[in-house]
Tab-separated table of C-alpha atoms in Angstrom:
chain	number	residue	atom	x	y	z
A	1	UNK	CA	1.220	-27.666	-22.079
A	2	UNK	CA	-1.785	-25.466	-22.823
A	3	UNK	CA	-2.888	-25.779	-19.210
A	4	UNK	CA	0.306	-24.045	-18.096
A	5	UNK	CA	-0.359	-20.921	-20.145
A	6	UNK	CA	-2.729	-19.234	-17.641
A	7	UNK	CA	-0.304	-19.945	-14.799
A	8	UNK	CA	2.605	-18.608	-16.840
A	9	UNK	CA	0.580	-15.484	-17.583
A	10	UNK	CA	-0.073	-15.020	-13.873
A	11	UNK	CA	3.621	-15.442	-13.038
A	12	UNK	CA	4.606	-13.002	-15.780
A	13	UNK	CA	2.088	-10.419	-14.499
A	14	UNK	CA	3.392	-10.845	-10.955
A	15	UNK	CA	7.019	-10.366	-11.987
A	16	UNK	CA	6.256	-7.476	-14.331
A	17	UNK	CA	4.129	-5.673	-11.736
A	18	UNK	CA	6.781	-6.164	-9.065
A	19	UNK	CA	9.561	-4.847	-11.316
A	20	UNK	CA	7.502	-1.816	-12.368
A	21	UNK	CA	6.497	-0.970	-8.789
A	22	UNK	CA	10.003	-1.432	-7.421
A	23	UNK	CA	11.620	0.506	-10.271
A	24	UNK	CA	9.355	3.522	-9.772
A	25	UNK	CA	9.913	3.561	-6.013
A	26	UNK	CA	13.685	3.099	-6.284
A	27	UNK	CA	13.987	5.722	-9.023
A	28	UNK	CA	12.166	8.305	-6.888
A	29	UNK	CA	14.193	7.376	-3.799
A	30	UNK	CA	17.545	7.642	-5.551
A	31	UNK	CA	16.515	10.787	-7.398
A	32	UNK	CA	15.815	12.361	-4.010
A	33	UNK	CA	19.403	11.641	-2.992
A	34	UNK	CA	20.719	12.890	-6.338
A	35	UNK	CA	18.809	16.155	-6.688
A	36	UNK	CA	19.201	17.300	-3.078
A	37	UNK	CA	22.873	16.372	-3.260
A	38	UNK	CA	23.192	18.478	-6.405
A	39	UNK	CA	21.372	21.389	-4.757
A	40	UNK	CA	23.749	21.026	-1.794
A	41	UNK	CA	26.841	21.193	-4.008
A	42	UNK	CA	27.636	17.455	-4.057
A	43	UNK	CA	28.374	15.981	-7.484
A	44	UNK	CA	27.200	12.535	-8.562
A	45	UNK	CA	29.341	10.287	-10.761
A	46	UNK	CA	26.736	7.553	-11.390
A	47	UNK	CA	22.953	7.278	-11.183
A	48	UNK	CA	22.004	3.638	-11.726
A	49	UNK	CA	18.589	2.021	-11.897
A	50	UNK	CA	19.322	-1.653	-11.352
A	51	UNK	CA	22.523	-3.626	-10.837
A	52	UNK	CA	24.779	-5.787	-12.974
A	53	UNK	CA	25.488	-5.447	-16.701
A	54	UNK	CA	24.575	-2.048	-18.123
A	55	UNK	CA	22.000	-2.143	-20.925
A	56	UNK	CA	21.715	1.638	-21.486
A	57	UNK	CA	23.722	4.656	-20.403
A	58	UNK	CA	24.489	8.281	-21.167
A	59	UNK	CA	26.601	11.039	-19.607
A	60	UNK	CA	24.936	14.405	-18.967
A	61	UNK	CA	26.543	17.840	-19.100
A	62	UNK	CA	27.444	17.687	-15.392
A	63	UNK	CA	29.460	14.508	-15.918
A	64	UNK	CA	26.955	12.166	-14.270
A	65	UNK	CA	26.598	8.730	-15.865
A	66	UNK	CA	22.923	7.756	-16.043
A	67	UNK	CA	22.408	4.041	-16.613
A	68	UNK	CA	19.885	1.204	-16.575
A	69	UNK	CA	21.294	-2.170	-15.537
A	70	UNK	CA	20.033	-5.678	-16.205
A	71	UNK	CA	18.975	-6.644	-12.653
A	72	UNK	CA	16.016	-4.404	-11.690
A	73	UNK	CA	16.230	-5.117	-7.960
A	74	UNK	CA	17.253	-1.703	-6.710
A	75	UNK	CA	19.483	1.185	-7.664
A	76	UNK	CA	22.054	3.613	-6.353
A	77	UNK	CA	23.720	7.000	-6.667
A	78	UNK	CA	27.523	6.984	-6.465
A	79	UNK	CA	28.653	10.420	-5.365
A	80	UNK	CA	32.041	11.858	-6.196
A	81	UNK	CA	34.720	10.604	-3.825
A	82	UNK	CA	32.773	7.462	-2.813
A	83	UNK	CA	34.671	4.188	-2.848
A	84	UNK	CA	31.627	2.255	-4.065
A	85	UNK	CA	27.840	2.632	-4.492
A	86	UNK	CA	27.339	1.937	-0.763
A	87	UNK	CA	29.537	4.856	0.228
A	88	UNK	CA	32.895	4.806	1.955
A	89	UNK	CA	35.848	7.038	1.126
A	90	UNK	CA	37.958	6.592	-1.973
A	91	UNK	CA	41.142	7.743	-0.220
A	92	UNK	CA	43.344	7.739	-3.297
A	93	UNK	CA	40.898	9.868	-5.273
A	94	UNK	CA	40.321	12.281	-2.393
A	95	UNK	CA	44.060	12.873	-1.851
A	96	UNK	CA	44.539	14.452	-5.282
A	97	UNK	CA	41.530	16.776	-5.126
A	98	UNK	CA	41.705	20.499	-4.472
A	99	UNK	CA	39.690	22.065	-1.656
A	100	UNK	CA	37.031	23.172	-4.134
A	101	UNK	CA	36.819	19.693	-5.645
A	102	UNK	CA	36.661	18.061	-2.193
A	103	UNK	CA	33.631	20.243	-1.394
A	104	UNK	CA	31.838	18.546	-4.303
A	105	UNK	CA	32.309	15.083	-2.751
A	106	UNK	CA	29.982	13.474	-0.225
A	107	UNK	CA	32.747	13.059	2.354
A	108	UNK	CA	34.140	16.558	1.855
A	109	UNK	CA	30.778	18.340	2.050
A	110	UNK	CA	29.515	20.082	5.209
A	111	UNK	CA	27.505	17.997	7.662
A	112	UNK	CA	24.257	19.759	6.786
A	113	UNK	CA	24.688	18.927	3.081
A	114	UNK	CA	25.382	15.246	3.755
A	115	UNK	CA	22.441	15.001	6.151
A	116	UNK	CA	20.028	16.625	3.711
A	117	UNK	CA	21.240	14.420	0.853
A	118	UNK	CA	20.836	11.168	2.786
A	119	UNK	CA	17.457	12.110	4.298
A	120	UNK	CA	16.105	13.129	0.886
A	121	UNK	CA	15.692	9.540	-0.342
A	122	UNK	CA	13.069	8.494	2.234
A	123	UNK	CA	11.471	11.948	2.111
A	124	UNK	CA	10.960	11.651	-1.642
A	125	UNK	CA	9.293	8.272	-1.074
A	126	UNK	CA	6.827	9.939	1.292
A	127	UNK	CA	6.269	12.776	-1.186
A	128	UNK	CA	5.563	10.237	-3.939
A	129	UNK	CA	2.959	8.575	-1.713
A	130	UNK	CA	1.255	11.856	-0.880
A	131	UNK	CA	1.157	12.959	-4.529
A	132	UNK	CA	-0.254	9.601	-5.685
A	133	UNK	CA	-2.867	9.507	-2.923
A	134	UNK	CA	-3.877	13.067	-3.805
A	135	UNK	CA	-4.317	12.099	-7.436
A	136	UNK	CA	-6.411	9.067	-6.553
A	137	UNK	CA	-8.591	11.021	-4.120
A	138	UNK	CA	-9.209	13.729	-6.713
A	139	UNK	CA	-9.861	11.195	-9.484
A	140	UNK	CA	-12.222	9.067	-7.401
A	141	UNK	CA	-13.880	12.038	-5.718
A	142	UNK	CA	-15.594	12.133	-2.329
A	143	UNK	CA	-19.108	10.982	-1.597
A	144	UNK	CA	-21.730	13.659	-2.252
A	145	UNK	CA	-23.873	14.769	0.681
A	146	UNK	CA	-26.686	13.975	1.067
A	147	UNK	CA	-26.069	10.393	-0.082
A	148	UNK	CA	-26.962	10.124	-3.769
A	149	UNK	CA	-27.215	7.058	-5.986
A	150	UNK	CA	-24.543	6.917	-8.680
A	151	UNK	CA	-24.125	3.719	-10.681
A	152	UNK	CA	-26.166	0.683	-9.573
A	153	UNK	CA	-24.241	-2.540	-8.956
A	154	UNK	CA	-25.235	-5.752	-10.727
A	155	UNK	CA	-27.318	-7.744	-8.198
A	156	UNK	CA	-29.686	-10.736	-8.466
A	157	UNK	CA	-32.616	-8.753	-6.961
A	158	UNK	CA	-35.109	-6.185	-8.181
A	159	UNK	CA	-33.935	-2.572	-7.834
A	160	UNK	CA	-36.381	0.321	-8.151
A	161	UNK	CA	-33.903	3.064	-7.299
A	162	UNK	CA	-32.385	5.069	-10.142
A	163	UNK	CA	-29.086	6.926	-10.609
A	164	UNK	CA	-29.494	10.447	-9.227
A	165	UNK	CA	-31.927	9.456	-6.459
A	166	UNK	CA	-31.117	11.219	-3.173
A	167	UNK	CA	-31.551	8.867	-0.192
A	168	UNK	CA	-33.794	10.494	2.443
A	169	UNK	CA	-35.029	7.524	4.485
A	170	UNK	CA	-34.345	3.794	4.692
A	171	UNK	CA	-36.986	1.555	6.319
A	172	UNK	CA	-38.605	4.684	7.752
A	173	UNK	CA	-35.386	5.965	9.374
A	174	UNK	CA	-33.678	9.193	8.310
A	175	UNK	CA	-30.408	8.465	6.535
A	176	UNK	CA	-27.397	9.837	8.479
A	177	UNK	CA	-24.454	11.677	6.980
A	178	UNK	CA	-21.942	9.520	5.156
A	179	UNK	CA	-19.230	11.733	6.686
A	180	UNK	CA	-19.874	10.199	10.119
A	181	UNK	CA	-18.701	6.556	9.734
A	182	UNK	CA	-19.672	5.520	13.271
A	183	UNK	CA	-23.236	6.874	12.957
A	184	UNK	CA	-23.589	5.397	9.474
A	185	UNK	CA	-22.397	1.960	10.653
A	186	UNK	CA	-24.767	2.043	13.634
A	187	UNK	CA	-27.610	3.036	11.322
A	188	UNK	CA	-26.909	0.126	8.978
A	189	UNK	CA	-26.839	-2.377	11.836
A	190	UNK	CA	-30.266	-1.161	12.996
A	191	UNK	CA	-31.913	-2.012	9.660
A	192	UNK	CA	-33.709	-5.337	9.194
A	193	UNK	CA	-31.627	-7.855	7.203
A	194	UNK	CA	-34.145	-8.798	4.519
A	195	UNK	CA	-34.118	-9.097	0.716
A	196	UNK	CA	-36.135	-5.901	0.087
A	197	UNK	CA	-36.302	-2.635	2.057
A	198	UNK	CA	-38.410	0.501	1.587
A	199	UNK	CA	-36.581	3.673	0.529
A	200	UNK	CA	-37.759	7.268	0.468
A	201	UNK	CA	-35.838	9.226	-2.152
A	202	UNK	CA	-35.898	12.599	-3.804
A	203	UNK	CA	-36.084	12.038	-7.534
A	204	UNK	CA	-35.623	15.295	-9.383
A	205	UNK	CA	-38.329	17.598	-7.917
A	206	UNK	CA	-40.485	15.054	-6.096
A	207	UNK	CA	-40.247	12.617	-3.178
A	208	UNK	CA	-41.038	9.014	-4.120
A	209	UNK	CA	-41.129	5.593	-2.493
A	210	UNK	CA	-39.082	2.731	-3.918
A	211	UNK	CA	-37.913	-0.702	-2.929
A	212	UNK	CA	-34.380	-1.970	-3.090
A	213	UNK	CA	-31.990	-4.483	-1.491
A	214	UNK	CA	-30.429	-4.134	1.922
A	215	UNK	CA	-28.105	-1.087	1.661
A	216	UNK	CA	-24.953	-3.112	2.386
A	217	UNK	CA	-25.600	-6.467	0.707
A	218	UNK	CA	-23.169	-9.376	0.908
A	219	UNK	CA	-21.287	-8.299	-2.213
A	220	UNK	CA	-17.525	-8.343	-2.705
A	221	UNK	CA	-16.577	-4.894	-3.957
A	222	UNK	CA	-12.891	-5.809	-3.614
A	223	UNK	CA	-10.936	-9.023	-3.039
A	224	UNK	CA	-7.844	-8.627	-0.866
A	225	UNK	CA	-4.628	-10.051	-2.364
A	226	UNK	CA	-3.218	-13.184	-0.681
A	227	UNK	CA	-6.481	-13.755	1.197
A	228	UNK	CA	-8.673	-16.849	1.465
A	229	UNK	CA	-11.159	-15.416	-1.059
A	230	UNK	CA	-8.375	-14.469	-3.476
A	231	UNK	CA	-6.865	-17.941	-3.332
A	232	UNK	CA	-10.133	-19.621	-4.387
A	233	UNK	CA	-10.530	-17.050	-7.203
A	234	UNK	CA	-13.495	-15.090	-5.935
A	235	UNK	CA	-13.863	-11.828	-7.847
A	236	UNK	CA	-15.067	-8.288	-7.248
A	237	UNK	CA	-18.802	-8.221	-7.930
A	238	UNK	CA	-19.498	-11.676	-6.475
A	239	UNK	CA	-22.688	-11.750	-4.393
A	240	UNK	CA	-22.826	-14.235	-1.497
A	241	UNK	CA	-26.375	-15.562	-1.345
A	242	UNK	CA	-25.989	-18.372	1.191
A	243	UNK	CA	-23.442	-19.617	3.714
A	244	UNK	CA	-23.861	-23.255	4.746
A	245	UNK	CA	-27.367	-23.123	3.180
A	246	UNK	CA	-28.402	-20.162	5.379
A	247	UNK	CA	-29.686	-17.204	3.285
A	248	UNK	CA	-27.568	-14.027	3.486
A	249	UNK	CA	-28.923	-10.561	2.713
A	250	UNK	CA	-26.500	-8.269	4.543
A	251	UNK	CA	-22.713	-8.018	4.640
A	252	UNK	CA	-22.950	-7.842	8.434
A	253	UNK	CA	-24.542	-11.314	8.472
A	254	UNK	CA	-21.625	-12.667	6.463
A	255	UNK	CA	-19.135	-10.960	8.772
A	256	UNK	CA	-20.754	-12.448	11.883
A	257	UNK	CA	-20.665	-15.962	10.420
A	258	UNK	CA	-17.021	-15.668	9.385
A	259	UNK	CA	-15.920	-14.189	12.722
A	260	UNK	CA	-17.726	-16.958	14.590
A	261	UNK	CA	-16.433	-19.743	12.365
A	262	UNK	CA	-13.278	-20.467	14.387
A	263	UNK	CA	-11.627	-21.230	11.062
A	264	UNK	CA	-13.901	-24.060	9.950
A	265	UNK	CA	-14.580	-24.429	6.190
A	266	UNK	CA	-17.626	-22.505	4.939
A	267	UNK	CA	-19.805	-23.482	1.985
A	268	UNK	CA	-20.610	-20.357	-0.048
A	269	UNK	CA	-23.294	-20.056	-2.706
A	270	UNK	CA	-22.214	-17.181	-4.941
A	271	UNK	CA	-23.961	-15.330	-7.773
A	272	UNK	CA	-21.693	-13.947	-10.494
A	273	UNK	CA	-23.211	-12.185	-13.520
A	274	UNK	CA	-26.223	-14.490	-13.686
A	275	UNK	CA	-24.315	-17.672	-12.849
A	276	UNK	CA	-24.567	-19.589	-9.558
A	277	UNK	CA	-21.247	-20.852	-8.195
A	278	UNK	CA	-20.231	-22.920	-5.173
A	279	UNK	CA	-17.088	-22.250	-3.133
A	280	UNK	CA	-15.572	-23.877	-0.083
A	281	UNK	CA	-13.674	-21.211	1.823
A	282	UNK	CA	-11.562	-21.484	4.971
A	283	UNK	CA	-11.331	-18.219	6.983
A	284	UNK	CA	-7.882	-17.159	8.181
A	285	UNK	CA	-6.649	-15.516	11.329
A	286	UNK	CA	-5.777	-11.878	10.665
A	287	UNK	CA	-4.164	-9.407	13.076
A	288	UNK	CA	-5.905	-6.078	12.506
A	289	UNK	CA	-4.791	-2.648	13.796
A	290	UNK	CA	-7.186	-0.831	16.115
A	291	UNK	CA	-7.698	2.938	16.607
A	292	UNK	CA	-5.532	2.849	19.759
A	293	UNK	CA	-2.644	1.244	17.772
A	294	UNK	CA	-3.217	-2.137	19.413
A	295	UNK	CA	-4.049	-5.238	17.378
A	296	UNK	CA	-7.023	-7.581	17.434
A	297	UNK	CA	-7.068	-11.077	15.955
A	298	UNK	CA	-10.134	-11.903	13.848
A	299	UNK	CA	-11.214	-14.517	11.321
A	300	UNK	CA	-11.393	-13.029	7.828
A	301	UNK	CA	-11.972	-14.230	4.274
A	302	UNK	CA	-10.527	-11.176	2.508
A	303	UNK	CA	-13.368	-9.315	0.817
A	304	UNK	CA	-14.499	-5.717	1.224
A	305	UNK	CA	-18.165	-4.787	1.067
A	306	UNK	CA	-20.042	-1.703	-0.034
A	307	UNK	CA	-23.406	-0.168	-0.813
A	308	UNK	CA	-25.572	-1.750	-3.499
A	309	UNK	CA	-24.746	1.273	-5.619
A	310	UNK	CA	-21.718	3.441	-6.264
A	311	UNK	CA	-22.399	6.715	-4.426
A	312	UNK	CA	-22.346	9.879	-6.503
A	313	UNK	CA	-19.113	11.774	-5.914
A	314	UNK	CA	-17.715	15.264	-6.238
A	315	UNK	CA	-14.094	16.298	-6.753
A	316	UNK	CA	-12.384	17.516	-3.558
A	317	UNK	CA	-10.287	20.668	-3.569
A	318	UNK	CA	-6.474	20.398	-3.591
A	319	UNK	CA	-6.220	21.281	0.108
A	320	UNK	CA	-8.776	18.648	1.174
A	321	UNK	CA	-7.066	16.053	-1.043
A	322	UNK	CA	-3.645	16.986	0.398
A	323	UNK	CA	-4.895	16.679	3.971
A	324	UNK	CA	-6.466	13.298	3.244
A	325	UNK	CA	-3.365	11.988	1.459
A	326	UNK	CA	-1.047	13.192	4.237
A	327	UNK	CA	-3.263	11.474	6.808
A	328	UNK	CA	-3.226	8.311	4.688
A	329	UNK	CA	0.588	8.317	4.512
A	330	UNK	CA	0.929	9.001	8.233
A	331	UNK	CA	-1.532	6.199	8.973
A	332	UNK	CA	0.624	3.735	7.023
A	333	UNK	CA	3.733	4.854	8.931
A	334	UNK	CA	2.152	4.588	12.391
A	335	UNK	CA	0.392	1.333	11.519
A	336	UNK	CA	3.639	-0.215	10.263
A	337	UNK	CA	5.569	0.819	13.366
A	338	UNK	CA	2.813	-0.493	15.607
A	339	UNK	CA	2.753	-3.778	13.704
A	340	UNK	CA	6.521	-4.229	14.028
A	341	UNK	CA	6.384	-3.462	17.742
A	342	UNK	CA	3.614	-5.990	18.321
A	343	UNK	CA	5.473	-8.637	16.293
A	344	UNK	CA	8.652	-8.097	18.323
A	345	UNK	CA	6.728	-8.369	21.597
A	346	UNK	CA	4.910	-11.473	20.388
A	347	UNK	CA	1.466	-9.881	20.576
A	348	UNK	CA	0.768	-10.773	16.938
A	349	UNK	CA	2.138	-13.375	14.560
A	350	UNK	CA	5.465	-12.747	12.827
A	351	UNK	CA	3.759	-14.030	9.666
A	352	UNK	CA	2.486	-10.464	9.224
A	353	UNK	CA	5.935	-9.594	7.848
A	354	UNK	CA	6.124	-10.300	4.114
A	355	UNK	CA	9.288	-10.888	2.123
A	356	UNK	CA	10.087	-10.298	-1.546
A	357	UNK	CA	7.843	-13.128	-2.767
A	358	UNK	CA	4.880	-11.826	-0.788
A	359	UNK	CA	5.413	-8.290	-2.065
A	360	UNK	CA	5.729	-9.569	-5.629
A	361	UNK	CA	2.495	-11.557	-5.291
A	362	UNK	CA	0.720	-8.515	-3.866
A	363	UNK	CA	2.031	-6.426	-6.789
A	364	UNK	CA	0.609	-8.858	-9.330
A	365	UNK	CA	-2.684	-9.147	-7.479
A	366	UNK	CA	-3.176	-5.380	-7.321
A	367	UNK	CA	-2.209	-5.007	-10.984
A	368	UNK	CA	-4.822	-7.616	-11.903
A	369	UNK	CA	-7.496	-5.550	-10.109
A	370	UNK	CA	-6.922	-2.481	-12.255
A	371	UNK	CA	-4.659	0.486	-12.781
A	372	UNK	CA	-6.013	2.506	-9.853
A	373	UNK	CA	-5.476	-0.360	-7.396
A	374	UNK	CA	-1.931	-0.876	-8.657
A	375	UNK	CA	-1.087	2.825	-8.424
A	376	UNK	CA	-2.491	2.897	-4.884
A	377	UNK	CA	-0.319	-0.107	-4.012
A	378	UNK	CA	2.783	1.688	-5.332
A	379	UNK	CA	2.029	4.598	-3.011
A	380	UNK	CA	1.593	2.282	-0.019
A	381	UNK	CA	4.811	0.426	-0.847
A	382	UNK	CA	6.674	3.712	-1.346
A	383	UNK	CA	5.760	4.773	2.185
A	384	UNK	CA	6.933	1.413	3.525
A	385	UNK	CA	10.263	1.687	1.672
A	386	UNK	CA	10.809	5.239	2.916
A	387	UNK	CA	10.074	4.181	6.487
A	388	UNK	CA	12.333	1.120	6.278
A	389	UNK	CA	15.235	3.226	5.038
A	390	UNK	CA	14.928	5.469	8.102
A	391	UNK	CA	15.542	2.591	10.507
A	392	UNK	CA	18.804	3.234	12.419
A	393	UNK	CA	20.601	0.271	10.844
A	394	UNK	CA	24.064	0.762	9.297
A	395	UNK	CA	23.927	0.483	5.484
A	396	UNK	CA	20.456	2.076	5.450
A	397	UNK	CA	19.891	5.837	5.257
A	398	UNK	CA	18.814	5.848	8.886
A	399	UNK	CA	22.155	4.366	9.916
A	400	UNK	CA	24.030	7.115	8.078
A	401	UNK	CA	21.866	9.728	9.799
A	402	UNK	CA	22.801	8.223	13.161
A	403	UNK	CA	26.485	8.556	12.232
A	404	UNK	CA	25.892	12.182	11.267
A	405	UNK	CA	24.127	12.797	14.584
A	406	UNK	CA	27.188	11.367	16.345
A	407	UNK	CA	29.407	13.704	14.325
A	408	UNK	CA	27.206	16.698	15.173
A	409	UNK	CA	27.411	15.912	18.906
A	410	UNK	CA	31.095	14.978	19.163
A	411	UNK	CA	32.493	17.168	16.406
A	412	UNK	CA	34.259	14.243	14.725
A	413	UNK	CA	33.368	11.454	12.348
A	414	UNK	CA	33.146	7.846	13.587
A	415	UNK	CA	36.339	5.780	13.354
A	416	UNK	CA	36.789	4.165	9.919
A	417	UNK	CA	37.399	0.718	11.410
A	418	UNK	CA	34.306	0.996	13.594
A	419	UNK	CA	32.297	2.144	10.572
A	420	UNK	CA	33.358	-0.911	8.566
A	421	UNK	CA	32.401	-3.230	11.407
A	422	UNK	CA	29.036	-1.517	11.891
A	423	UNK	CA	28.347	-1.640	8.141
A	424	UNK	CA	29.050	-5.382	8.116
A	425	UNK	CA	26.702	-5.879	11.063
A	426	UNK	CA	24.051	-3.750	9.368
A	427	UNK	CA	24.317	-5.762	6.161
A	428	UNK	CA	23.953	-8.981	8.153
A	429	UNK	CA	20.808	-7.602	9.840
A	430	UNK	CA	19.250	-6.623	6.514
A	431	UNK	CA	20.032	-10.006	4.969
A	432	UNK	CA	18.589	-11.759	8.036
A	433	UNK	CA	15.362	-9.755	7.763
A	434	UNK	CA	15.108	-10.606	4.055
A	435	UNK	CA	15.631	-14.322	4.750
A	436	UNK	CA	13.068	-14.182	7.559
A	437	UNK	CA	10.528	-12.497	5.283
A	438	UNK	CA	11.214	-15.024	2.527
A	439	UNK	CA	10.673	-17.843	4.996
A	440	UNK	CA	7.316	-16.308	5.920
A	441	UNK	CA	6.397	-16.126	2.223
A	442	UNK	CA	7.122	-19.827	1.798
A	443	UNK	CA	5.801	-21.343	5.005
A	444	UNK	CA	3.248	-19.045	6.649
A	445	UNK	CA	-0.413	-19.957	5.948
């Protein structure tokens, strides 16, 4: 029985993290609908976080019932005049309303008000992502130029560099700007992969020589959730010293071995806080997005590398942080659309689509890696939810926007019978996608 306690704790963390992440994202999404609807003159009868039995509720001065329900798997806003939380017209209720009261309903409001109210949900998801990314960028800071040593990582080798040292040369070569990733990567690849390298640094007012490890050692600075390394319980900070008894000094060496493995099991000798550990790890095929929005299949084990020290950072200004966070959000949107396109065309595996179990596992994994990682994950997931809701599928916000576009072009609303049929089809599509994603969670490697 005692042996089940760690597993139970992991399951509890996964569920709790998933519920927290989903609740935040849903609350922001539905609040977008609510507040823009209110600004547009549309009244809301119910704002619910969750479904099923109500465990808390109150009515505000505008007559809106705010409630928290027992099943935290979504939420809704029921606007005045709606037949149910999904929309539709409550004909009996609408018939007894005055013209002024009908204007306060979703179905009696002008087209512009309905469009703005529906579009606000996904837009608020994107805004949440941008705000969170901004906060993380400003909290983490940006790397100081020229490259300066911050906190040294724990490594099983001698380190003569000190916090505050400014890197001038490595192995006799001038250190490039960290702001140019391509030049920096090329520079790193040109360095000899050996246990110790000569550094020229500026230490306070003088230039000194010091020895240290290869700049990008084979250290796991982050373990990717649901990866091969995560599944065998490798941890951030692990240093890979050997692969199949071959000594490893550089992350690039490890990458080359993994990419050339063709998926065969690898024997890893790992150093963790003074302890030597052995792991057998099987690389997995991963479809990775490229700069041109295509995908390339590689073998990966699921760890991120980094310098042998944390670079010193400075806090970016609000404008720089906003630009970076907007670019981050846009990158998630374009990458997701590209991934879906390549899955539909068969260019990459459909196993790249995760269902609720996969998302829940990722939530727990990110929560276990720290608050910042979990908050970052919420922002990524918020963008994905906002994008999904814009798909032109009846039932989703995007489907409603398509109906409104039809109304704007033709000057009339779609036929009620046709709407009901389309809504049923849309619900079937959504349920099919959920079942497909769940199947991937259960059976994909």
